Tab-separated table of C-alpha atoms in Angstrom:
chain	number	residue	atom	x	y	z
A	11	SER	CA	-26.569	-17.247	-18.984
A	12	GLU	CA	-25.052	-15.993	-15.749
A	13	ALA	CA	-23.116	-19.259	-15.266
A	14	PRO	CA	-22.642	-20.855	-18.719
A	15	GLU	CA	-19.978	-23.246	-17.400
A	16	LYS	CA	-22.702	-25.063	-15.412
A	17	GLU	CA	-25.215	-25.323	-18.273
A	18	ILE	CA	-26.014	-28.700	-19.829
A	19	PHE	CA	-24.954	-28.829	-23.495
A	20	PRO	CA	-27.631	-29.615	-26.118
A	21	LYS	CA	-28.230	-32.910	-27.954
A	22	GLU	CA	-25.152	-34.767	-29.196
A	23	TRP	CA	-22.855	-32.375	-27.280
A	24	LYS	CA	-23.866	-34.061	-24.038
A	25	ASN	CA	-21.400	-36.888	-24.699
A	26	LYS	CA	-18.377	-34.716	-25.480
A	27	THR	CA	-15.373	-34.821	-23.133
A	28	ALA	CA	-14.897	-32.198	-20.450
A	29	LEU	CA	-11.933	-30.761	-22.367
A	30	GLN	CA	-13.990	-30.346	-25.551
A	31	LYS	CA	-16.619	-28.501	-23.534
A	32	LEU	CA	-13.877	-26.238	-22.172
A	33	CYS	CA	-12.911	-25.399	-25.783
A	34	MET	CA	-16.496	-24.352	-26.524
A	35	VAL	CA	-16.712	-22.101	-23.469
A	36	ARG	CA	-13.314	-20.648	-24.430
A	37	CYS	CA	-14.697	-19.647	-27.857
A	38	MET	CA	-18.030	-18.276	-26.728
A	39	ARG	CA	-17.567	-16.990	-23.204
A	40	PRO	CA	-13.895	-16.260	-22.499
A	41	ASP	CA	-14.975	-14.297	-19.402
A	42	ARG	CA	-16.170	-17.521	-17.699
A	43	MET	CA	-12.983	-19.517	-18.324
A	44	THR	CA	-11.541	-19.113	-14.831
A	45	TYR	CA	-14.697	-20.692	-13.389
A	46	ALA	CA	-14.836	-23.378	-16.093
A	47	VAL	CA	-11.181	-24.366	-15.546
A	48	LYS	CA	-11.765	-24.424	-11.787
A	49	ASN	CA	-14.669	-26.863	-12.221
A	50	PHE	CA	-12.542	-28.966	-14.603
A	51	VAL	CA	-9.657	-29.217	-12.109
A	52	GLU	CA	-12.026	-30.039	-9.261
A	53	GLU	CA	-13.700	-32.794	-11.294
A	54	LYS	CA	-10.442	-34.363	-12.557
A	55	MET	CA	-8.092	-33.879	-9.604
A	56	GLY	CA	-10.172	-33.171	-6.507
A	57	SER	CA	-11.385	-30.163	-4.585
A	58	LYS	CA	-8.210	-29.603	-2.547
A	59	PHE	CA	-6.585	-28.170	-5.700
A	60	VAL	CA	-9.076	-25.301	-5.945
A	61	GLU	CA	-9.437	-24.277	-2.298
A	62	GLY	CA	-7.510	-21.197	-1.310
A	63	ARG	CA	-6.747	-21.421	2.412
A	64	SER	CA	-3.032	-20.761	2.861
A	65	VAL	CA	-0.416	-22.909	4.639
A	66	GLU	CA	0.623	-21.712	8.093
A	67	PHE	CA	4.034	-20.050	8.108
A	68	SER	CA	5.281	-22.235	10.986
A	69	LYS	CA	4.939	-25.303	8.703
A	70	SER	CA	7.063	-23.656	5.991
A	71	TYR	CA	9.596	-22.660	8.643
A	72	GLU	CA	10.139	-26.322	9.614
A	73	GLU	CA	11.625	-26.946	6.157
A	74	SER	CA	14.164	-24.120	6.428
A	75	SER	CA	17.745	-24.519	7.698
A	76	PRO	CA	21.008	-22.522	7.794
A	77	SER	CA	21.541	-23.505	4.147
A	78	THR	CA	17.897	-22.996	3.087
A	79	PRO	CA	16.768	-19.376	3.356
A	80	ILE	CA	13.092	-18.390	3.046
A	81	PHE	CA	12.358	-16.028	0.160
A	82	PHE	CA	9.127	-13.994	0.202
A	83	ILE	CA	7.813	-12.769	-3.133
A	84	LEU	CA	5.869	-9.676	-2.123
A	85	SER	CA	2.385	-8.873	-3.351
A	86	PRO	CA	0.430	-5.674	-2.614
A	87	GLY	CA	-1.701	-5.607	0.528
A	88	VAL	CA	0.178	-8.402	2.340
A	89	ASP	CA	3.025	-8.111	4.847
A	90	PRO	CA	4.612	-11.574	5.208
A	91	LEU	CA	7.221	-10.354	7.688
A	92	LYS	CA	4.559	-10.041	10.390
A	93	ASP	CA	4.421	-13.862	10.276
A	94	VAL	CA	8.195	-14.069	10.752
A	95	GLU	CA	8.094	-11.690	13.731
A	96	ALA	CA	5.155	-13.544	15.296
A	97	LEU	CA	6.921	-16.911	14.992
A	98	GLY	CA	10.155	-15.351	16.265
A	99	LYS	CA	8.325	-14.162	19.359
A	100	LYS	CA	7.133	-17.722	20.048
A	101	LEU	CA	10.595	-19.225	19.537
A	102	GLY	CA	12.471	-16.489	21.381
A	103	PHE	CA	13.960	-14.546	18.455
A	104	THR	CA	12.957	-10.902	18.860
A	105	ILE	CA	14.462	-7.540	18.036
A	106	ASP	CA	14.375	-6.691	21.763
A	107	ASN	CA	16.536	-9.643	22.830
A	108	GLY	CA	18.921	-8.999	19.918
A	109	LYS	CA	18.382	-12.365	18.211
A	110	LEU	CA	16.422	-10.908	15.287
A	111	HIS	CA	18.044	-8.470	12.857
A	112	ASN	CA	15.601	-6.666	10.579
A	113	VAL	CA	17.268	-4.704	7.762
A	114	SER	CA	15.242	-2.782	5.184
A	115	LEU	CA	17.560	-2.431	2.199
A	116	GLY	CA	18.102	0.794	0.346
A	117	GLN	CA	20.568	3.638	0.641
A	118	GLY	CA	23.669	2.590	2.559
A	119	GLN	CA	22.076	-0.363	4.372
A	120	GLU	CA	24.247	-2.974	2.650
A	121	VAL	CA	26.984	-2.742	5.312
A	122	VAL	CA	24.411	-3.125	8.089
A	123	ALA	CA	23.026	-6.216	6.371
A	124	GLU	CA	26.493	-7.766	5.957
A	125	ASN	CA	27.315	-7.217	9.632
A	126	ALA	CA	23.978	-8.731	10.649
A	127	LEU	CA	24.708	-11.866	8.577
A	128	ASP	CA	28.197	-12.187	10.113
A	129	VAL	CA	26.871	-11.959	13.680
A	130	ALA	CA	23.846	-14.196	13.029
A	131	ALA	CA	25.802	-17.035	11.417
A	132	GLU	CA	28.153	-17.159	14.381
A	133	LYS	CA	25.628	-16.756	17.216
A	134	GLY	CA	22.561	-18.425	15.693
A	135	HIS	CA	20.298	-15.420	15.131
A	136	TRP	CA	17.623	-14.670	12.516
A	137	VAL	CA	18.150	-12.073	9.785
A	138	ILE	CA	15.343	-10.442	7.798
A	139	LEU	CA	16.491	-8.660	4.633
A	140	GLN	CA	13.621	-6.615	3.194
A	141	ASN	CA	13.265	-5.397	-0.405
A	142	ILE	CA	16.523	-6.735	-1.826
A	143	HIS	CA	15.313	-5.810	-5.341
A	144	LEU	CA	16.311	-2.214	-4.489
A	145	VAL	CA	20.043	-3.024	-4.293
A	146	ALA	CA	20.837	-4.733	-7.605
A	147	ARG	CA	24.619	-4.131	-7.443
A	148	TRP	CA	24.990	-5.682	-3.997
A	149	LEU	CA	23.134	-8.906	-4.789
A	150	SER	CA	26.204	-10.860	-5.944
A	151	THR	CA	27.885	-10.042	-2.605
A	152	LEU	CA	24.764	-11.217	-0.778
A	153	ASP	CA	24.693	-14.421	-2.841
A	154	LYS	CA	28.313	-15.237	-1.890
A	155	LYS	CA	27.720	-14.451	1.788
A	156	VAL	CA	24.601	-16.596	2.018
A	157	GLU	CA	26.472	-19.436	0.299
A	158	ARG	CA	29.505	-19.109	2.555
A	159	TYR	CA	27.436	-19.286	5.748
A	160	SER	CA	25.265	-22.144	4.480
A	161	MET	CA	27.913	-24.571	5.785
A	162	GLY	CA	29.340	-24.701	9.291
A	163	SER	CA	27.120	-21.980	10.807
A	164	HIS	CA	25.201	-22.100	14.072
A	165	GLU	CA	22.206	-24.444	13.710
A	166	ASP	CA	19.689	-21.725	14.744
A	167	TYR	CA	20.895	-19.260	12.087
A	168	ARG	CA	18.157	-18.385	9.524
A	169	VAL	CA	17.832	-15.901	6.687
A	170	PHE	CA	14.511	-14.437	5.511
A	171	ILE	CA	14.554	-12.400	2.308
A	172	SER	CA	11.819	-10.380	0.629
A	173	ALA	CA	11.613	-8.813	-2.830
A	174	GLU	CA	8.993	-7.613	-5.263
A	175	PRO	CA	8.527	-9.758	-8.376
A	176	ALA	CA	10.136	-8.428	-11.566
A	177	PRO	CA	7.632	-6.815	-13.951
A	178	SER	CA	8.995	-8.765	-16.937
A	179	PRO	CA	11.269	-11.822	-17.429
A	180	GLU	CA	14.077	-9.593	-18.798
A	181	SER	CA	14.292	-7.529	-15.617
A	182	HIS	CA	14.956	-10.416	-13.189
A	183	ILE	CA	17.928	-9.534	-10.984
A	184	ILE	CA	17.758	-11.966	-8.051
A	185	PRO	CA	20.813	-14.302	-8.219
A	186	GLN	CA	20.097	-17.862	-9.271
A	187	GLY	CA	21.911	-19.307	-6.254
A	188	ILE	CA	19.509	-17.670	-3.805
A	189	LEU	CA	16.458	-18.657	-5.841
A	190	GLU	CA	17.551	-22.288	-6.188
A	191	ASN	CA	18.358	-22.835	-2.510
A	192	ALA	CA	15.539	-20.875	-0.903
A	193	ILE	CA	12.004	-21.900	-0.033
A	194	LYS	CA	9.910	-19.454	-2.038
A	195	ILE	CA	6.674	-18.189	-0.521
A	196	THR	CA	4.147	-15.888	-2.111
A	197	ASN	CA	1.152	-14.906	-0.056
A	198	GLU	CA	-1.229	-13.312	-2.501
A	199	PRO	CA	-4.189	-11.391	-1.159
A	200	PRO	CA	-7.265	-13.620	-1.222
A	201	THR	CA	-9.690	-13.335	-4.121
A	202	GLY	CA	-13.435	-13.603	-3.857
A	203	MET	CA	-15.760	-12.815	-0.981
A	204	HIS	CA	-15.455	-16.276	0.606
A	205	ALA	CA	-11.669	-16.124	1.021
A	206	ASN	CA	-11.712	-12.427	1.947
A	207	LEU	CA	-14.291	-12.924	4.686
A	208	HIS	CA	-12.384	-15.851	6.217
A	209	LYS	CA	-9.154	-13.840	6.014
A	210	ALA	CA	-10.783	-10.856	7.745
A	211	LEU	CA	-12.101	-13.077	10.557
A	212	ASP	CA	-8.665	-14.716	10.873
A	213	LEU	CA	-7.345	-11.387	12.185
A	214	PHE	CA	-9.293	-12.045	15.404
A	215	THR	CA	-9.681	-14.857	17.940
A	216	GLN	CA	-12.281	-16.253	20.327
A	217	ASP	CA	-10.804	-13.915	22.975
A	218	THR	CA	-11.533	-10.875	20.786
A	219	LEU	CA	-15.184	-11.912	20.524
A	220	GLU	CA	-15.486	-12.168	24.322
A	221	MET	CA	-13.661	-8.988	25.309
A	222	CYS	CA	-16.653	-6.620	25.246
A	223	THR	CA	-19.367	-6.389	27.925
A	224	LYS	CA	-22.015	-5.730	25.228
A	225	GLU	CA	-21.229	-9.092	23.679
A	226	ILE	CA	-24.151	-9.460	21.251
A	227	GLU	CA	-23.818	-5.938	19.807
A	228	PHE	CA	-20.035	-6.223	19.578
A	229	LYS	CA	-20.058	-9.578	17.756
A	230	CYS	CA	-22.809	-8.490	15.401
A	231	ILE	CA	-21.022	-5.289	14.362
A	232	LEU	CA	-17.641	-7.062	14.202
A	233	PHE	CA	-19.002	-9.545	11.671
A	234	ALA	CA	-20.648	-6.784	9.636
A	235	LEU	CA	-17.356	-4.852	9.619
A	236	CYS	CA	-15.488	-7.936	8.388
A	237	TYR	CA	-18.000	-8.161	5.555
A	238	PHE	CA	-17.661	-4.438	4.836
A	239	HIS	CA	-13.854	-4.766	4.816
A	240	ALA	CA	-14.036	-7.663	2.361
A	241	VAL	CA	-16.376	-5.667	0.112
A	242	VAL	CA	-14.270	-2.493	-0.069
A	243	ALA	CA	-11.052	-4.469	-0.629
A	244	GLU	CA	-12.530	-6.771	-3.264
A	245	ARG	CA	-14.406	-3.983	-5.070
A	246	ARG	CA	-11.018	-2.934	-6.453
A	247	LYS	CA	-11.052	-5.897	-8.819
A	248	PHE	CA	-13.990	-4.378	-10.731
A	249	GLY	CA	-11.702	-1.585	-11.957
A	250	ALA	CA	-13.417	1.739	-12.543
A	251	GLN	CA	-16.802	0.188	-11.762
A	252	GLY	CA	-15.544	-0.611	-8.255
A	253	TRP	CA	-13.745	2.571	-7.210
A	254	ASN	CA	-12.739	5.639	-9.203
A	255	ARG	CA	-9.199	5.176	-7.844
A	256	SER	CA	-7.463	2.160	-6.353
A	257	TYR	CA	-7.186	2.730	-2.595
A	258	PRO	CA	-4.713	0.988	-0.250
A	259	PHE	CA	-7.245	-0.480	2.194
A	260	ASN	CA	-5.447	-2.949	4.478
A	261	ASN	CA	-5.884	-5.214	7.497
A	262	GLY	CA	-4.796	-2.435	9.852
A	263	ASP	CA	-7.935	-0.470	8.945
A	264	LEU	CA	-10.094	-3.344	10.155
A	265	THR	CA	-8.205	-4.143	13.359
A	266	ILE	CA	-8.121	-0.484	14.425
A	267	SER	CA	-11.836	-0.095	13.633
A	268	ILE	CA	-12.584	-3.024	15.955
A	269	ASN	CA	-10.562	-1.332	18.742
A	270	VAL	CA	-12.556	1.867	18.219
A	271	LEU	CA	-15.799	-0.145	18.269
A	272	TYR	CA	-14.804	-1.752	21.570
A	273	ASN	CA	-13.970	1.596	23.201
A	274	TYR	CA	-17.217	3.196	22.024
A	275	LEU	CA	-19.445	0.324	23.144
A	276	GLU	CA	-17.793	0.231	26.576
A	277	ALA	CA	-18.199	3.993	27.022
A	278	ASN	CA	-21.881	4.301	25.943
A	279	THR	CA	-25.052	2.736	27.300
A	280	LYS	CA	-26.717	2.691	23.860
A	281	VAL	CA	-24.961	1.807	20.590
A	282	PRO	CA	-23.887	5.134	18.971
A	283	TRP	CA	-24.687	4.047	15.378
A	284	ASP	CA	-24.137	7.485	13.795
A	285	ASP	CA	-20.795	8.004	15.516
A	286	LEU	CA	-19.563	4.560	14.521
A	287	ARG	CA	-20.576	4.974	10.877
A	288	TYR	CA	-18.870	8.363	10.783
A	289	LEU	CA	-15.636	7.071	12.317
A	290	PHE	CA	-15.384	4.071	9.999
A	291	GLY	CA	-16.668	5.762	6.836
A	292	GLU	CA	-14.946	9.139	7.103
A	293	ILE	CA	-11.804	8.408	9.120
A	294	MET	CA	-10.648	4.762	9.250
A	295	TYR	CA	-11.562	3.782	5.681
A	296	GLY	CA	-12.510	7.242	4.427
A	297	GLY	CA	-9.019	8.448	5.296
A	298	HIS	CA	-7.712	6.612	2.238
A	299	ILE	CA	-10.424	7.951	-0.051
A	300	THR	CA	-9.787	11.087	-2.125
A	301	ASP	CA	-12.822	11.087	-4.430
A	302	ASP	CA	-16.206	12.489	-3.296
A	303	TRP	CA	-18.269	9.862	-5.102
A	304	ASP	CA	-16.146	7.069	-3.627
A	305	ARG	CA	-16.641	8.539	-0.166
A	306	ARG	CA	-20.383	8.604	-0.751
A	307	LEU	CA	-20.235	4.951	-1.808
A	308	CYS	CA	-18.336	4.017	1.355
A	309	ARG	CA	-20.932	5.841	3.497
A	310	THR	CA	-23.780	4.071	1.680
A	311	TYR	CA	-22.322	0.643	2.402
A	312	LEU	CA	-22.040	1.453	6.101
A	313	ALA	CA	-25.592	2.834	6.173
A	314	GLU	CA	-26.767	-0.522	4.779
A	315	TYR	CA	-24.626	-2.818	6.930
A	316	LEU	CA	-24.549	-0.989	10.283
A	317	ARG	CA	-27.981	-0.170	11.691
A	318	GLY	CA	-30.125	-0.993	14.717
A	319	GLU	CA	-32.203	-3.650	12.952
A	320	MET	CA	-29.146	-5.916	12.626
A	321	LEU	CA	-29.426	-6.910	16.291
A	322	GLU	CA	-32.755	-8.600	15.484
A	323	GLY	CA	-31.043	-10.351	12.537
A	324	GLU	CA	-33.090	-8.389	9.999
A	325	VAL	CA	-30.202	-6.982	7.966
A	326	LEU	CA	-29.157	-8.725	4.751
A	327	LEU	CA	-25.446	-8.256	4.001
A	328	ALA	CA	-26.078	-9.736	0.537
A	329	PRO	CA	-29.120	-11.303	-1.120
A	330	GLY	CA	-29.738	-14.490	0.895
A	331	PHE	CA	-26.991	-13.761	3.466
A	332	GLN	CA	-28.191	-12.448	6.845
A	333	THR	CA	-26.133	-11.167	9.739
A	334	PRO	CA	-25.349	-14.348	11.676
A	335	PRO	CA	-26.796	-15.200	15.114
A	336	ASN	CA	-24.664	-15.073	18.264
A	337	LEU	CA	-21.972	-17.727	17.613
A	338	ASP	CA	-18.457	-18.570	18.744
A	339	TYR	CA	-15.351	-17.974	16.603
A	340	LYS	CA	-15.408	-21.398	14.915
A	341	GLY	CA	-19.159	-21.035	14.446
A	342	TYR	CA	-18.693	-17.853	12.394
A	343	HIS	CA	-16.232	-19.575	10.044
A	344	GLU	CA	-18.712	-22.436	9.602
A	345	TYR	CA	-21.581	-19.979	9.076
A	346	ILE	CA	-19.665	-18.432	6.160
A	347	ASP	CA	-18.968	-21.854	4.610
A	348	GLU	CA	-22.570	-22.940	4.903
A	349	ASN	CA	-24.515	-19.773	4.121
A	350	LEU	CA	-22.486	-17.453	1.867
A	351	PRO	CA	-23.903	-17.551	-1.691
A	352	PRO	CA	-21.427	-18.380	-4.516
A	353	GLU	CA	-19.139	-15.574	-5.738
A	354	SER	CA	-20.997	-13.008	-7.848
A	355	PRO	CA	-21.229	-9.210	-8.113
A	356	TYR	CA	-24.495	-9.417	-6.117
A	357	LEU	CA	-22.375	-9.891	-2.986
A	358	TYR	CA	-21.032	-6.365	-3.493
A	359	GLY	CA	-24.365	-4.851	-4.492
A	360	LEU	CA	-23.308	-4.736	-8.147
A	361	HIS	CA	-24.954	-5.843	-11.388
A	362	PRO	CA	-23.779	-9.263	-12.706
A	363	ASN	CA	-22.373	-7.596	-15.850
A	364	ALA	CA	-19.854	-5.715	-13.702
A	365	GLU	CA	-17.544	-8.733	-13.681
A	366	ILE	CA	-17.366	-9.396	-17.439
A	367	GLY	CA	-14.481	-6.959	-17.918
A	368	PHE	CA	-12.188	-8.123	-15.149
A	369	LEU	CA	-13.012	-11.808	-15.701
A	370	THR	CA	-12.011	-11.521	-19.370
A	371	VAL	CA	-8.694	-9.946	-18.352
A	372	THR	CA	-8.142	-12.664	-15.719
A	373	SER	CA	-8.826	-15.402	-18.283
A	374	GLU	CA	-6.381	-13.865	-20.758
A	375	LYS	CA	-3.729	-13.771	-18.020
A	376	LEU	CA	-4.426	-17.409	-17.177
A	377	PHE	CA	-3.910	-18.535	-20.781
A	378	ARG	CA	-0.828	-16.393	-21.264
A	379	THR	CA	0.675	-18.035	-18.172
A	380	VAL	CA	-0.193	-21.512	-19.469
A	381	LEU	CA	1.499	-20.693	-22.790
A	382	GLU	CA	4.607	-19.357	-21.043
A	383	MET	CA	4.964	-22.652	-19.177
A	384	GLN	CA	5.117	-24.642	-22.405
A	385	PRO	CA	8.514	-26.331	-22.896
A	386	LYS	CA	10.700	-24.126	-25.120
A	387	GLU	CA	12.474	-26.971	-27.004
């Protein structure tokens, strides 16, 4: 069965508890356990525990104070410090007006960081300390400094810290003091087409949708590019069946492609389909790609998603998912919620068996994590 976790159990098994059914799925179909556990949590606790839209950074910021730093645990493909800079701009803390000190740690930057903390605590500035995992020896000094300025500093003074997570429990180096006092934020890249598509659209606003004179063409291609972006990013999870190598596609590729799209549509009377596909497939996204077969794959996706017929709404981005009609920004988000089929390899043009491998690995990780959280006594 493609979705065994939704099947009805036979005969006397119908009356078993949900947990007993989970045990059966665990024995027979370990690859489906992430879905089965998700359904279990939703049934027992409610759907808000399984939805993956993230909390706005400004809400987390409200809980910080001079004695409560914000600690970002970095994950690949996400730059949390953009959020800090964006909020700083709103509240009047920018690098240009000298109220924001951004220090990327590494060779010889420790002194710069210490000076920044001294100035900020006194004058009420913000300090961003990036990648503190690179300066293990200096961390005890940092810990003492942060503690010293947690009392009696200017009320606007804030510290933002970022570090990569340690690969194993033995190699943790971040001082306990910082970890205990800080608000810890990890912003993992979204998983699944639904979350990826919303996240791609979130990079734009209603104003973006209205900025082009060829509004219908622009919106149509913008949505298709968001879908394409979600596909190439999420294909990585299928391992070698997705891409031959893991490429660092990121949000910048999408935003710059939309700028290129805008310039090309404004400059031409007809939509230059071939030019657009070439620019996106060979330069913007293709620039990351080093393997010929992967490049061919990227071109094939664009040939499917970007073509003249899409303006009549005749292009299917996935089985049962058409290019949407002309909507506003909120309308597109609602269109995704209402019309996108449930997560499956079909959304990426892959065979359903493609996900067995990575789902099994994900399930094993899930259970290892659950075991690690067991009380040690």
